[in-house]
């Protein structure tokens, strides 16, 4: 059994501000240590429950956050900066389950820790429903017939994820107080819960349905920052549907994800 883990940093226990998620500060080093512990705990519990091979996608920032030497030997880490796709490199139908660790709320969520969908400058919807990174990744996996078996993150991110993934196992790491503050559960307690829920999720893997959408899929792109309008209009195939909104029809979730990643990358690009 092969398991694919996408690990992000914003949703792990104790992380509440961007200062903790990059740079060379002691805050980042401490957050990176806990991030590594949480990924390791999930790998160990998955291996104990029957997984034989694990791919870990170090999804956050420059992709150099996990300490690979701390991982079990059965796990391999996809790491490094600027990859061809946004978190699903090498994910295909040979995997039995997807685990999304440390997720965060979608762009333009008024509460929740560090809200964004690859960028804060754009919000995305699929058929009128807001989508975040966890929605897109679970739909891409669904397209490969791979169920999302476990998600961890703050309580609001978990609330958002539950809507589209009712049978996915969930672990709450903290309760948001503001966009950069939260009531945090003890890191050791989070590790225990992650292990427990991973074991349950792997055992129940065949009962968890992969989310799927029949194409063509309608993506709506809403600009929260109008200064990026000219560069978004460089992309062919986007139909302007309002002052700050565009529509794209995709034939697959990977195509939709590429448009999301492409527009978000352009939005963040410094000229
Ligand atoms: Zn991140």
Coordinates of C-alpha atoms and ligand atoms in Angstrom, one line a residue:
X1 CA 0.0 0.0 0.0
X2 CA 1.4 3.4 -1.0
X3 CA 0.4 6.6 0.8
X4 CA 1.0 10.2 -0.4
X5 CA 1.4 13.0 2.2
X6 CA 1.2 16.6 1.4
X7 CA 2.6 18.5 4.3
X8 CA 2.1 22.3 4.8
X9 CA 3.2 24.4 7.7
X10 CA 0.5 26.9 8.5
X11 CA -1.8 24.3 10.1
X12 CA 0.6 22.5 12.3
X13 CA 0.4 22.9 16.1
X14 CA 1.8 26.1 17.5
X15 CA 2.2 27.9 14.1
X16 CA 0.2 31.2 14.1
X17 CA 2.2 33.8 12.2
X18 CA 4.1 33.9 8.9
X19 CA 7.3 34.7 10.9
X20 CA 7.2 31.0 12.0
X21 CA 7.0 29.6 8.5
X22 CA 10.1 30.9 6.7
X23 CA 13.5 32.6 7.3
X24 CA 16.3 31.8 9.7
X25 CA 14.7 32.9 13.0
X26 CA 14.5 30.6 16.0
X27 CA 10.7 30.7 15.5
X28 CA 11.1 29.0 12.1
X29 CA 13.5 26.4 13.5
X30 CA 11.1 25.5 16.3
X31 CA 8.1 25.3 13.8
X32 CA 10.1 23.2 11.4
X33 CA 11.0 20.8 14.2
X34 CA 7.3 20.3 15.1
X35 CA 6.4 20.1 11.4
X36 CA 8.9 17.3 11.1
X37 CA 7.6 15.5 14.2
X38 CA 4.0 15.6 13.0
X39 CA 4.9 14.2 9.5
X40 CA 7.1 11.5 11.2
X41 CA 4.3 10.5 13.5
X42 CA 1.9 10.1 10.7
X43 CA 4.4 8.1 8.6
X44 CA 5.1 5.7 11.6
X45 CA 1.4 5.2 12.3
X46 CA 0.7 4.5 8.5
X47 CA 3.5 2.0 8.4
X48 CA 2.3 0.2 11.5
X49 CA -1.2 0.0 9.9
X50 CA -0.1 -1.6 6.6
X51 CA 1.5 1.1 4.4
X52 CA 4.6 -0.1 2.7
X53 CA 5.7 3.0 0.8
X54 CA 5.2 6.7 1.5
X55 CA 5.8 9.8 -0.6
X56 CA 6.0 13.0 1.4
X57 CA 5.5 16.3 -0.5
X58 CA 7.3 19.1 1.4
X59 CA 4.6 21.5 0.1
X60 CA 5.4 24.7 2.1
X61 CA 7.4 27.6 0.8
X62 CA 10.7 26.6 -0.7
X63 CA 10.1 22.9 0.0
X64 CA 13.1 22.6 2.3
X65 CA 11.4 22.4 5.6
X66 CA 11.2 18.8 6.6
X67 CA 14.3 17.1 8.1
X68 CA 14.4 14.0 5.8
X69 CA 16.9 12.1 8.1
X70 CA 14.2 12.0 10.8
X71 CA 11.7 10.2 8.5
X72 CA 11.3 6.4 8.5
X73 CA 13.3 4.7 5.8
X74 CA 10.2 3.6 3.9
X75 CA 9.4 7.3 3.2
X76 CA 10.8 9.4 0.4
X77 CA 10.5 13.2 0.4
X78 CA 9.7 15.4 -2.6
X79 CA 11.6 18.6 -1.8
X80 CA 13.0 21.7 -3.4
X81 CA 11.7 24.9 -4.8
X82 CA 9.6 25.7 -7.8
X83 CA 8.1 22.4 -9.1
X84 CA 6.0 21.9 -12.2
X85 CA 2.8 21.5 -10.2
X86 CA 1.3 22.7 -7.0
X87 CA 1.6 19.9 -4.4
X88 CA 0.7 16.8 -6.4
X89 CA 4.0 16.0 -8.1
X90 CA 4.2 12.2 -8.9
X91 CA 0.7 11.6 -7.4
X92 CA -1.1 9.0 -9.5
X93 CA -3.5 6.1 -9.2
X94 CA -0.9 3.7 -7.7
X95 CA -1.5 5.4 -4.3
X96 CA -4.1 4.1 -2.0
X97 CA -4.7 7.3 0.0
X98 CA -3.8 11.0 0.4
X99 CA -3.1 12.7 3.7
X100 CA -3.1 16.5 3.9
X101 CA -1.2 17.7 7.0
X102 CA -1.1 21.2 8.4
X103 CA -3.7 22.7 6.1
X104 CA -5.0 26.3 6.4
X105 CA -8.2 28.1 5.6
X106 CA -9.0 29.4 2.1
X107 CA -8.3 32.9 0.8
X108 CA -10.5 35.7 2.1
X109 CA -11.7 33.8 5.1
X110 CA -12.1 36.4 7.8
X111 CA -11.1 34.0 10.6
X112 CA -8.6 31.1 10.6
X113 CA -4.9 31.2 10.8
X114 CA -3.0 32.7 7.8
X115 CA -5.8 32.4 5.2
X116 CA -4.7 32.0 1.5
X117 CA -5.1 29.8 -1.5
X118 CA -1.5 29.9 -2.8
X119 CA -2.0 33.7 -2.5
X120 CA -4.2 36.1 -0.5
X121 CA -4.7 38.3 -3.6
X122 CA -7.1 35.9 -5.3
X123 CA -10.1 33.7 -4.2
X124 CA -11.2 30.7 -6.2
X125 CA -14.6 28.9 -6.6
X126 CA -15.6 25.7 -8.4
X127 CA -19.2 25.8 -9.5
X128 CA -19.9 28.6 -7.1
X129 CA -18.3 26.9 -4.0
X130 CA -15.2 28.5 -2.5
X131 CA -12.1 26.3 -2.8
X132 CA -8.8 26.2 -1.0
X133 CA -5.6 24.3 -1.5
X134 CA -7.0 21.2 0.4
X135 CA -10.1 21.1 -1.9
X136 CA -8.0 21.2 -5.0
X137 CA -5.5 18.6 -3.8
X138 CA -8.3 16.2 -2.7
X139 CA -10.1 16.7 -6.1
X140 CA -6.9 16.0 -8.0
X141 CA -6.4 12.8 -6.0
X142 CA -10.1 12.0 -6.5
X143 CA -9.5 12.2 -10.3
X144 CA -6.9 9.5 -9.8
X145 CA -9.4 7.5 -7.7
X146 CA -7.3 8.2 -4.6
X147 CA -9.3 9.1 -1.4
X148 CA -8.3 11.8 1.0
X149 CA -8.1 9.8 4.2
X150 CA -6.8 12.3 6.8
X151 CA -6.6 16.1 7.2
X152 CA -5.1 18.2 10.0
X153 CA -5.2 21.9 10.6
X154 CA -6.9 24.6 12.6
X155 CA -10.6 24.1 13.6
X156 CA -11.9 26.5 10.9
X157 CA -9.9 24.8 8.1
X158 CA -11.3 21.5 9.3
X159 CA -14.8 22.9 9.3
X160 CA -14.2 24.1 5.7
X161 CA -12.8 20.7 4.6
X162 CA -15.6 18.7 6.2
X163 CA -18.2 20.1 3.8
X164 CA -16.7 18.3 0.8
X165 CA -15.0 15.4 2.5
X166 CA -17.5 14.1 5.0
X167 CA -15.9 10.7 5.6
X168 CA -12.3 11.9 5.8
X169 CA -10.6 11.6 9.2
X170 CA -9.7 15.0 10.8
X171 CA -7.4 16.2 13.5
X172 CA -7.7 19.8 15.0
X173 CA -4.3 21.3 15.9
X174 CA -5.6 24.7 17.3
X175 CA -8.6 27.0 17.6
X176 CA -8.1 30.4 15.8
X177 CA -8.5 33.6 17.8
X178 CA -7.5 35.9 14.9
X179 CA -5.7 35.5 11.5
X180 CA -2.4 35.3 13.3
X181 CA -3.3 33.9 16.7
X182 CA -4.9 30.8 18.1
X183 CA -5.6 28.7 21.2
X184 CA -3.0 25.9 20.6
X185 CA -3.4 22.3 21.6
X186 CA -0.2 20.9 23.2
X187 CA 2.2 19.6 20.5
X188 CA 2.5 16.2 22.1
X189 CA -1.3 15.8 22.3
X190 CA -1.5 16.7 18.5
X191 CA 1.1 14.0 17.8
X192 CA -1.0 11.4 19.8
X193 CA -4.1 12.4 17.9
X194 CA -2.4 12.3 14.5
X195 CA -1.1 8.7 15.3
X196 CA -4.5 7.5 16.5
X197 CA -6.4 9.1 13.5
X198 CA -3.9 7.8 11.0
X199 CA -4.3 4.2 12.2
X200 CA -8.1 4.6 12.0
X201 CA -7.9 6.2 8.5
X202 CA -5.6 3.6 7.0
X203 CA -7.8 0.8 8.4
X204 CA -10.9 2.5 6.9
X205 CA -9.2 3.4 3.6
X206 CA -11.6 1.3 1.4
X207 CA -14.7 3.0 2.9
X208 CA -13.6 6.6 2.1
X209 CA -14.9 7.9 -1.2
X210 CA -12.6 10.0 -3.4
X211 CA -14.3 13.3 -4.3
X212 CA -15.0 13.6 -8.0
X213 CA -16.4 16.2 -10.4
X214 CA -17.5 15.4 -13.9
X215 CA -15.8 17.8 -16.4
X216 CA -16.1 20.4 -17.8
X217 CA -15.4 22.1 -14.5
X218 CA -16.1 25.8 -14.0
X219 CA -13.5 27.7 -12.1
X220 CA -14.2 31.3 -11.0
X221 CA -11.2 33.6 -10.2
X222 CA -12.0 36.6 -8.0
X223 CA -9.3 39.2 -7.6
X224 CA -9.0 40.5 -4.1
X225 CA -6.3 42.9 -5.2
X226 CA -7.2 44.8 -8.4
X227 CA -3.6 45.9 -9.0
X228 CA -2.9 42.4 -10.5
X229 CA -5.7 42.7 -13.1
X230 CA -3.4 43.4 -16.1
X231 CA -1.1 40.4 -15.5
X232 CA -4.1 38.0 -14.9
X233 CA -5.4 39.2 -18.3
X234 CA -2.2 37.9 -20.0
X235 CA -3.6 34.3 -19.6
X236 CA -5.5 33.1 -22.6
X237 CA -8.8 31.2 -22.1
X238 CA -10.0 33.3 -19.1
X239 CA -13.4 34.9 -19.7
X240 CA -14.0 38.2 -17.9
X241 CA -17.4 37.9 -16.2
X242 CA -17.4 41.0 -14.0
X243 CA -15.2 43.9 -12.8
X244 CA -12.8 41.6 -10.9
X245 CA -13.9 38.1 -11.8
X246 CA -12.9 35.6 -14.5
X247 CA -14.2 32.2 -15.5
X248 CA -12.2 29.2 -16.8
X249 CA -13.7 25.9 -18.0
X250 CA -11.3 23.0 -17.4
X251 CA -11.4 19.4 -18.7
X252 CA -9.6 18.0 -15.7
X253 CA -8.8 18.9 -12.1
X254 CA -5.1 19.0 -13.0
X255 CA -5.8 21.6 -15.7
X256 CA -7.9 23.6 -13.1
X257 CA -5.1 23.4 -10.6
X258 CA -2.6 24.6 -13.1
X259 CA -4.7 27.7 -13.8
X260 CA -5.0 28.3 -10.0
X261 CA -1.2 27.9 -9.5
X262 CA -0.4 29.9 -12.6
X263 CA -2.6 32.9 -11.6
X264 CA -1.5 32.7 -8.0
X265 CA 2.2 32.6 -9.0
X266 CA 1.6 35.6 -11.3
X267 CA -0.2 37.5 -8.5
X268 CA 2.8 37.0 -6.2
X269 CA 5.5 37.7 -8.8
X270 CA 7.6 40.8 -8.0
X271 CA 8.6 42.7 -11.1
Ligands
LIG1 ZN1 2.3 26.8 3.4

